[in-house]
mmCIF file of C-alpha atoms in Angstrom:
data_model
loop_
_atom_site.group_PDB
_atom_site.id
_atom_site.type_symbol
_atom_site.label_atom_id
_atom_site.label_comp_id
_atom_site.label_asym_id
_atom_site.label_seq_id
_atom_site.Cartn_x
_atom_site.Cartn_y
_atom_site.Cartn_z
ATOM 1 C CA MET R 1 -141.969 143.000 244.184
ATOM 2 C CA ALA R 2 -141.665 147.072 243.549
ATOM 3 C CA LYS R 3 -143.567 148.033 240.414
ATOM 4 C CA LYS R 4 -140.615 148.842 237.835
ATOM 5 C CA SER R 5 -141.259 152.831 236.668
ATOM 6 C CA LEU R 6 -140.967 154.234 233.568
ATOM 7 C CA PRO R 7 -138.520 156.765 232.067
ATOM 8 C CA HIS R 8 -139.514 160.366 233.156
ATOM 9 C CA ASP R 9 -140.260 161.580 229.530
ATOM 10 C CA THR R 10 -142.485 158.412 228.682
ATOM 11 C CA PRO R 11 -146.104 159.549 228.341
ATOM 12 C CA VAL R 12 -148.267 156.623 230.056
ATOM 13 C CA ASP R 13 -151.632 157.585 228.478
ATOM 14 C CA THR R 14 -150.413 158.243 225.197
ATOM 15 C CA PRO R 15 -151.436 155.535 222.970
ATOM 16 C CA ALA R 16 -149.381 154.061 220.193
ATOM 17 C CA VAL R 17 -149.978 156.182 217.036
ATOM 18 C CA GLY R 18 -149.910 152.495 214.827
ATOM 19 C CA ALA R 19 -152.792 151.243 216.823
ATOM 20 C CA MET R 20 -155.057 154.057 215.956
ATOM 21 C CA ILE R 21 -154.607 154.177 211.984
ATOM 22 C CA GLU R 22 -156.071 151.119 210.385
ATOM 23 C CA ALA R 23 -154.486 149.037 207.678
ATOM 24 C CA VAL R 24 -154.826 149.938 203.852
ATOM 25 C CA ASP R 25 -157.418 147.757 202.086
ATOM 26 C CA LEU R 26 -156.108 147.336 198.496
ATOM 27 C CA GLY R 27 -158.766 144.819 197.525
ATOM 28 C CA PRO R 28 -158.681 141.787 195.074
ATOM 29 C CA ASP R 29 -155.151 141.205 193.313
ATOM 30 C CA ALA R 30 -155.226 142.640 189.849
ATOM 31 C CA GLU R 31 -152.963 139.901 188.693
ATOM 32 C CA VAL R 32 -155.200 136.880 189.849
ATOM 33 C CA LEU R 33 -158.379 138.482 188.655
ATOM 34 C CA GLY R 34 -156.948 139.098 185.085
ATOM 35 C CA ALA R 35 -155.808 135.718 184.759
ATOM 36 C CA GLN R 36 -159.352 134.298 185.558
ATOM 37 C CA ALA R 37 -160.837 136.487 182.934
ATOM 38 C CA LEU R 38 -158.720 136.058 180.848
ATOM 39 C CA THR R 39 -158.869 132.013 181.112
ATOM 40 C CA LEU R 40 -162.884 132.387 181.092
ATOM 41 C CA ALA R 41 -162.698 134.515 177.704
ATOM 42 C CA LEU R 42 -160.085 132.000 176.304
ATOM 43 C CA GLY R 43 -161.694 128.876 177.614
ATOM 44 C CA VAL R 44 -165.546 129.274 175.908
ATOM 45 C CA GLU R 45 -166.097 129.747 172.267
ATOM 46 C CA THR R 46 -169.217 132.678 172.166
ATOM 47 C CA LEU R 47 -168.050 136.193 171.562
ATOM 48 C CA GLU R 48 -171.061 137.139 174.490
ATOM 49 C CA ALA R 49 -169.136 135.032 177.158
ATOM 50 C CA ALA R 50 -165.620 136.537 176.407
ATOM 51 C CA TRP R 51 -166.968 140.101 176.589
ATOM 52 C CA GLU R 52 -168.717 139.272 179.822
ATOM 53 C CA ALA R 53 -165.239 138.385 181.501
ATOM 54 C CA TRP R 54 -163.739 141.387 180.062
ATOM 55 C CA ALA R 55 -166.493 143.672 181.438
ATOM 56 C CA GLU R 56 -166.461 141.807 185.041
ATOM 57 C CA LEU R 57 -162.426 142.882 184.748
ATOM 58 C CA LYS R 58 -163.477 146.342 184.221
ATOM 59 C CA LEU R 59 -165.858 146.325 186.765
ATOM 60 C CA ALA R 60 -163.525 144.714 189.128
ATOM 61 C CA HIS R 61 -161.150 147.837 188.212
ATOM 62 C CA GLN R 62 -163.540 150.140 188.607
ATOM 63 C CA ARG R 63 -164.447 148.982 192.366
ATOM 64 C CA ALA R 64 -160.931 149.076 192.713
ATOM 65 C CA ARG R 65 -160.514 152.550 192.214
ATOM 66 C CA LYS R 66 -163.435 153.385 193.810
ATOM 67 C CA ARG R 67 -161.739 151.295 197.198
ATOM 68 C CA TRP R 68 -158.561 153.073 197.027
ATOM 69 C CA VAL R 69 -160.570 156.859 197.013
ATOM 70 C CA GLU R 70 -162.416 155.633 199.950
ATOM 71 C CA GLU R 71 -159.201 154.263 201.723
ATOM 72 C CA ARG R 72 -157.721 157.457 201.047
ATOM 73 C CA LYS R 73 -160.380 159.623 202.671
ATOM 74 C CA ARG R 74 -160.784 157.258 205.381
ATOM 75 C CA LEU R 75 -157.082 158.104 205.996
ATOM 76 C CA GLU R 76 -157.772 161.928 205.901
ATOM 77 C CA GLU R 77 -160.389 161.518 208.182
ATOM 78 C CA GLN R 78 -158.337 159.725 210.814
ATOM 79 C CA GLY R 79 -155.694 162.367 210.754
ATOM 80 C CA SER R 80 -158.276 164.949 210.927
ATOM 81 C CA LEU R 81 -159.545 163.183 214.096
ATOM 82 C CA LEU R 82 -156.439 163.305 215.717
ATOM 83 C CA LEU R 83 -155.589 166.584 215.008
ATOM 84 C CA GLY R 84 -159.199 167.255 216.884
ATOM 85 C CA ALA R 85 -158.077 165.281 219.502
ATOM 86 C CA VAL R 86 -154.908 166.813 220.114
ATOM 87 C CA ARG R 87 -156.406 169.947 220.247
ATOM 88 C CA ALA R 88 -159.221 168.850 222.764
ATOM 89 C CA ALA R 89 -156.357 167.154 224.884
ATOM 90 C CA SER R 90 -154.188 170.333 225.137
ATOM 91 C CA GLY R 91 -157.072 172.530 226.218
ATOM 92 C CA ALA R 92 -157.767 169.839 228.928
ATOM 93 C CA SER R 93 -154.710 169.977 230.878
ATOM 94 C CA PRO R 94 -155.895 170.182 234.649
ATOM 95 C CA GLY R 95 -152.556 171.523 236.466
ATOM 96 C CA GLN R 96 -149.782 173.955 234.862
ATOM 97 C CA SER R 97 -147.191 171.521 235.896
ATOM 98 C CA GLU R 98 -149.332 168.769 234.483
ATOM 99 C CA ALA R 99 -149.963 170.619 231.384
ATOM 100 C CA LEU R 100 -146.714 171.176 230.564
ATOM 101 C CA THR R 101 -145.582 167.459 231.102
ATOM 102 C CA THR R 102 -148.914 166.555 229.041
ATOM 103 C CA GLN R 103 -147.994 169.248 226.273
ATOM 104 C CA GLY R 104 -145.101 167.728 225.527
ATOM 105 C CA SER R 105 -146.361 164.391 225.103
ATOM 106 C CA LEU R 106 -149.181 165.657 223.011
ATOM 107 C CA ASP R 107 -146.420 167.174 220.773
ATOM 108 C CA ALA R 108 -144.397 164.262 220.474
ATOM 109 C CA PHE R 109 -147.570 162.276 219.672
ATOM 110 C CA LEU R 110 -148.789 164.670 217.225
ATOM 111 C CA VAL R 111 -145.432 164.349 215.262
ATOM 112 C CA ASP R 112 -145.512 160.830 215.319
ATOM 113 C CA ALA R 113 -149.036 160.803 214.375
ATOM 114 C CA ARG R 114 -148.392 162.826 211.239
ATOM 115 C CA GLN R 115 -145.287 160.998 210.237
ATOM 116 C CA LYS R 116 -147.330 157.208 210.229
ATOM 117 C CA LEU R 117 -150.200 159.075 208.751
ATOM 118 C CA GLU R 118 -148.533 160.727 205.702
ATOM 119 C CA ALA R 119 -146.463 157.402 205.512
ATOM 120 C CA THR R 120 -149.175 155.518 205.274
ATOM 121 C CA GLN R 121 -150.999 157.800 202.825
ATOM 122 C CA ARG R 122 -147.736 157.554 200.782
ATOM 123 C CA SER R 123 -147.789 153.938 201.053
ATOM 124 C CA LEU R 124 -151.452 154.002 199.334
ATOM 125 C CA ASP R 125 -150.724 156.007 196.632
ATOM 126 C CA GLU R 126 -147.962 154.171 195.500
ATOM 127 C CA LYS R 127 -149.728 150.756 196.035
ATOM 128 C CA SER R 128 -152.650 151.875 194.360
ATOM 129 C CA ARG R 129 -150.707 153.236 191.204
ATOM 130 C CA VAL R 130 -149.177 149.936 190.889
ATOM 131 C CA ALA R 131 -152.246 148.135 191.357
ATOM 132 C CA ASP R 132 -153.750 150.516 188.983
ATOM 133 C CA GLU R 133 -151.148 149.830 186.375
ATOM 134 C CA ALA R 134 -151.620 145.904 186.964
ATOM 135 C CA PHE R 135 -155.346 146.105 186.094
ATOM 136 C CA GLY R 136 -154.330 148.102 182.830
ATOM 137 C CA LEU R 137 -152.129 145.224 182.053
ATOM 138 C CA GLU R 138 -154.048 142.445 182.495
ATOM 139 C CA LEU R 139 -157.045 144.851 181.153
ATOM 140 C CA ALA R 140 -154.754 144.809 177.749
ATOM 141 C CA LYS R 141 -154.120 140.997 177.736
ATOM 142 C CA LEU R 142 -157.851 140.246 177.427
ATOM 143 C CA ARG R 143 -158.340 143.051 174.974
ATOM 144 C CA ASP R 144 -156.000 141.496 172.710
ATOM 145 C CA ALA R 145 -157.057 138.213 173.389
ATOM 146 C CA LEU R 146 -160.604 139.317 172.136
ATOM 147 C CA LEU R 147 -159.096 140.981 169.136
ATOM 148 C CA ALA R 148 -157.476 138.016 167.856
ATOM 149 C CA ARG R 149 -160.503 135.918 168.520
ATOM 150 C CA VAL R 150 -162.796 138.420 166.703
ATOM 151 C CA LYS R 151 -159.728 138.520 163.472
ATOM 152 C CA ARG R 152 -159.985 134.672 163.346
ATOM 153 C CA GLN R 153 -163.954 134.407 163.348
ATOM 154 C CA ALA R 154 -164.130 137.601 161.073
ATOM 155 C CA ALA R 155 -161.877 134.988 158.242
ATOM 156 C CA THR R 156 -164.800 132.532 158.316
ATOM 157 C CA MET R 157 -168.126 134.468 159.548
ATOM 158 C CA ARG R 158 -169.256 137.023 156.977
ATOM 159 C CA PRO R 159 -171.908 139.372 158.110
ATOM 160 C CA THR R 160 -174.980 139.560 155.796
ATOM 161 C CA PHE R 161 -176.427 142.931 155.286
ATOM 162 C CA LYS R 162 -179.645 142.682 153.649
ATOM 163 C CA LEU R 163 -180.053 146.221 152.003
ATOM 164 C CA ALA R 164 -184.006 147.910 151.201
ATOM 165 C CA VAL R 165 -184.013 151.164 149.476
ATOM 166 C CA ARG R 166 -186.743 153.138 149.745
ATOM 167 C CA VAL R 167 -187.492 155.870 146.609
ATOM 168 C CA LEU R 168 -188.678 159.165 148.145
ATOM 169 C CA GLY R 169 -188.183 160.835 144.990
ATOM 170 C CA PRO R 170 -185.955 161.441 142.056
ATOM 171 C CA GLU R 171 -182.995 162.186 144.475
ATOM 172 C CA GLN R 172 -183.975 161.018 147.991
ATOM 173 C CA ARG R 173 -183.140 157.551 149.332
ATOM 174 C CA ILE R 174 -183.609 156.073 152.844
ATOM 175 C CA LEU R 175 -181.501 152.480 153.253
ATOM 176 C CA HIS R 176 -182.559 149.784 155.657
ATOM 177 C CA ALA R 177 -180.773 146.918 156.443
ATOM 178 C CA HIS R 178 -182.252 143.781 158.270
ATOM 179 C CA ARG R 179 -181.030 143.635 161.994
ATOM 180 C CA LEU R 180 -177.709 141.827 162.279
ATOM 181 C CA GLY R 181 -177.618 139.305 164.969
ATOM 182 C CA HIS R 182 -175.264 140.022 167.880
ATOM 183 C CA ASP R 183 -172.167 138.117 166.637
ATOM 184 C CA GLU R 184 -172.630 139.578 163.424
ATOM 185 C CA SER R 185 -172.866 143.182 164.841
ATOM 186 C CA VAL R 186 -169.496 142.458 166.373
ATOM 187 C CA ILE R 187 -167.798 140.871 163.042
ATOM 188 C CA ALA R 188 -169.330 143.946 161.183
ATOM 189 C CA LEU R 189 -168.006 146.756 163.233
ATOM 190 C CA PHE R 190 -164.405 144.987 162.782
ATOM 191 C CA ALA R 191 -164.731 144.519 158.903
ATOM 192 C CA LEU R 192 -166.379 148.093 158.321
ATOM 193 C CA THR R 193 -163.614 149.666 160.896
ATOM 194 C CA GLY R 194 -160.878 147.509 162.218
ATOM 195 C CA ARG R 195 -162.129 147.899 165.551
ATOM 196 C CA ILE R 196 -164.334 145.922 168.251
ATOM 197 C CA PRO R 197 -166.847 147.365 170.312
ATOM 198 C CA SER R 198 -166.346 147.908 174.067
ATOM 199 C CA ARG R 199 -169.661 145.873 174.945
ATOM 200 C CA TYR R 200 -171.173 143.336 173.516
ATOM 201 C CA GLY R 201 -174.783 144.251 172.642
ATOM 202 C CA TYR R 202 -174.054 147.438 171.584
ATOM 203 C CA LEU R 203 -175.580 147.997 168.469
ATOM 204 C CA PHE R 204 -178.956 147.289 169.892
ATOM 205 C CA ASP R 205 -178.884 149.156 173.228
ATOM 206 C CA ASP R 206 -181.254 152.300 173.187
ATOM 207 C CA SER R 207 -181.187 152.499 176.925
ATOM 208 C CA THR R 208 -181.085 156.154 178.528
ATOM 209 C CA GLU R 209 -180.477 157.667 181.726
ATOM 210 C CA ASP R 210 -182.388 160.625 180.852
ATOM 211 C CA VAL R 211 -185.858 159.544 179.088
ATOM 212 C CA GLY R 212 -186.279 163.451 177.698
ATOM 213 C CA SER R 213 -182.584 162.665 175.753
ATOM 214 C CA ALA R 214 -182.245 160.829 172.603
ATOM 215 C CA PRO R 215 -180.151 157.578 174.041
ATOM 216 C CA PRO R 216 -176.065 158.268 174.221
ATOM 217 C CA ALA R 217 -174.184 157.578 171.261
ATOM 218 C CA LEU R 218 -171.172 156.263 172.956
ATOM 219 C CA TYR R 219 -170.586 154.563 176.301
ATOM 220 C CA ALA R 220 -168.278 156.230 179.050
ATOM 221 C CA ASP R 221 -165.523 153.521 178.135
ATOM 222 C CA GLU R 222 -162.626 153.740 176.834
ATOM 223 C CA GLY R 223 -161.302 156.846 178.572
ATOM 224 C CA VAL R 224 -164.460 158.602 176.804
ATOM 225 C CA THR R 225 -166.672 160.873 179.198
ATOM 226 C CA GLU R 226 -169.028 162.560 176.568
ATOM 227 C CA VAL R 227 -171.519 159.969 175.677
ATOM 228 C CA ARG R 228 -173.928 162.183 173.929
ATOM 229 C CA PRO R 229 -170.609 164.570 172.028
ATOM 230 C CA GLY R 230 -171.617 166.327 168.457
ATOM 231 C CA PRO R 231 -170.820 164.797 165.366
ATOM 232 C CA ALA R 232 -167.645 166.444 164.735
ATOM 233 C CA ARG R 233 -166.502 165.485 168.595
ATOM 234 C CA PHE R 234 -168.180 162.148 168.131
ATOM 235 C CA ILE R 235 -165.824 161.559 164.870
ATOM 236 C CA ALA R 236 -163.023 162.940 166.392
ATOM 237 C CA LEU R 237 -163.348 160.987 169.640
ATOM 238 C CA LEU R 238 -163.665 157.615 167.792
ATOM 239 C CA GLU R 239 -160.780 158.629 165.317
ATOM 240 C CA GLY R 240 -158.538 158.824 168.661
ATOM 241 C CA LEU R 241 -158.964 155.388 169.189
ATOM 242 C CA ALA R 242 -157.289 152.731 167.457
ATOM 243 C CA GLU R 243 -158.987 149.428 168.404
ATOM 244 C CA VAL R 244 -161.766 149.551 170.787
ATOM 245 C CA TRP R 245 -164.878 151.950 170.003
ATOM 246 C CA PRO R 246 -167.108 152.631 172.532
ATOM 247 C CA VAL R 247 -170.347 153.377 170.332
ATOM 248 C CA LYS R 248 -173.677 152.864 171.459
ATOM 249 C CA GLY R 249 -176.993 151.938 169.657
ATOM 250 C CA GLY R 250 -175.029 152.398 165.904
ATOM 251 C CA LEU R 251 -172.433 151.154 164.291
ATOM 252 C CA PRO R 252 -170.737 154.259 162.361
ATOM 253 C CA VAL R 253 -167.942 154.018 159.215
ATOM 254 C CA ARG R 254 -166.073 156.284 157.264
ATOM 255 C CA LEU R 255 -166.671 156.422 153.653
ATOM 256 C CA PRO R 256 -163.673 156.598 150.921
ATOM 257 C CA ASP R 257 -164.165 160.362 150.641
ATOM 258 C CA GLY R 258 -163.584 160.662 154.074
ATOM 259 C CA SER R 259 -167.431 161.660 154.805
ATOM 260 C CA TRP R 260 -168.995 159.727 157.982
ATOM 261 C CA MET R 261 -172.108 157.662 158.249
ATOM 262 C CA ARG R 262 -173.890 154.974 160.401
ATOM 263 C CA TRP R 263 -176.188 152.414 160.836
ATOM 264 C CA VAL R 264 -178.816 153.042 163.769
ATOM 265 C CA ALA R 265 -180.964 150.601 165.076
ATOM 266 C CA ARG R 266 -184.785 151.140 164.332
ATOM 267 C CA GLY R 267 -186.712 148.361 165.666
ATOM 268 C CA PRO R 268 -186.467 145.568 163.568
ATOM 269 C CA VAL R 269 -184.094 147.136 161.123
ATOM 270 C CA LEU R 270 -180.694 149.229 160.987
ATOM 271 C CA GLU R 271 -181.513 152.799 159.322
ATOM 272 C CA ALA R 272 -178.441 154.359 157.224
ATOM 273 C CA GLU R 273 -177.784 158.243 158.656
ATOM 274 C CA VAL R 274 -175.052 160.388 157.134
ATOM 275 C CA ARG R 275 -173.502 163.509 158.937
ATOM 276 C CA ASP R 276 -175.170 166.605 158.013
ATOM 277 C CA GLY R 277 -173.836 169.738 159.958
ATOM 278 C CA GLU R 278 -174.126 169.306 163.498
ATOM 279 C CA GLY R 279 -176.595 166.459 163.174
ATOM 280 C CA PHE R 280 -177.143 163.541 161.077
ATOM 281 C CA ARG R 281 -180.196 162.896 158.859
ATOM 282 C CA ASN R 282 -181.421 159.440 157.655
ATOM 283 C CA VAL R 283 -183.032 161.099 154.183
ATOM 284 C CA LEU R 284 -180.072 160.572 151.765
ATOM 285 C CA THR R 285 -179.562 162.072 148.608
ATOM 286 C CA ARG R 286 -179.157 159.502 145.390
ATOM 287 C CA GLU R 287 -175.479 159.739 145.477
ATOM 288 C CA GLU R 288 -175.070 159.602 149.225
ATOM 289 C CA ALA R 289 -176.953 156.284 149.241
ATOM 290 C CA GLU R 290 -175.069 154.727 146.054
ATOM 291 C CA ARG R 291 -171.820 155.881 147.855
ATOM 292 C CA LEU R 292 -173.023 153.899 151.224
ATOM 293 C CA THR R 293 -173.626 151.176 149.219
ATOM 294 C CA GLY R 294 -170.679 150.941 147.123
ATOM 295 C CA LEU R 295 -168.704 150.624 150.396
ATOM 296 C CA LEU R 296 -170.581 147.485 151.282
ATOM 297 C CA LEU R 297 -170.131 146.307 147.348
ATOM 298 C CA ALA R 298 -166.658 146.610 148.051
ATOM 299 C CA ASN R 299 -166.235 144.948 151.460
ATOM 300 C CA LYS R 300 -168.627 142.313 149.905
ATOM 301 C CA LEU R 301 -166.077 141.538 147.048
ATOM 302 C CA ALA R 302 -162.906 141.779 149.304
ATOM 303 C CA GLY R 303 -164.757 138.890 151.111
ATOM 304 C CA LYS R 304 -165.332 140.436 154.578
ATOM 305 C CA LEU R 305 -169.322 140.833 154.352
ATOM 306 C CA GLU R 306 -172.351 139.784 152.499
ATOM 307 C CA LEU R 307 -174.567 141.967 150.652
ATOM 308 C CA GLU R 308 -177.970 141.491 149.434
ATOM 309 C CA LEU R 309 -180.227 143.548 148.088
ATOM 310 C CA VAL R 310 -184.044 142.737 149.180
ATOM 311 C CA ARG R 311 -187.541 144.246 149.308
ATOM 312 C CA GLU R 312 -188.638 145.987 152.859
#
């Protein structure tokens, strides 16, 4: 039986473009992961477990974003390889008549390859945009659930500030508070600022990636990239965040007069610091110590926390 010949203009040695462009992998579904995290966060009683579920979903989002970047890079590399292969094949034609036929096939292949590669890239961009929005919605649901839980617990749990004052002279004071528990630190931030921390153990995290520098004052969360900003920028970043503060190693608060201070973990105690120009200082004036103590007293009278004056 005679072998059926292909149409004259069909290149027998040109592979299908679709088979050469690997399918895009977007990874796990955001809605599935979000539902799992929300179930875990609502199904346990402890704040720590709820924050762990939140952290896992954030990590999954970061991994997905990394995967999308890698997929985009892979497609670009495939496109570069195909273009290089076409150039190499164009220069390898053995004879003039064969070269003309091969060149026509290569040109058609190149057009088809470009079209399919660009379509795949557009599809990846659109799918990753949709997936990114889905992750954002799932993270928002979980954040709202955590806010609601902290608000409920803050109605019954009152963090206790055991306050000790060290008098350095007629006009100088150092204020210390006994170390809070982890749950207490979450509730304390909410009671004093109306925000929740981006991480559960925020107040006692003095880790640093640079041993030559002080630990960062912020985590790279909630869109924040400056983890060691100066005081003015630090305050501006926090004022721009209405629900979650990515604070690290400290509990900042705004006083009624508009000035800012923070509680910083110093071993077994929290030490009060006030903003002073381009830094914070721990030696307070008598008036500053009174204003800070007055803020705690006002919150005690409002039923948000407990305040005890103790000896160091």
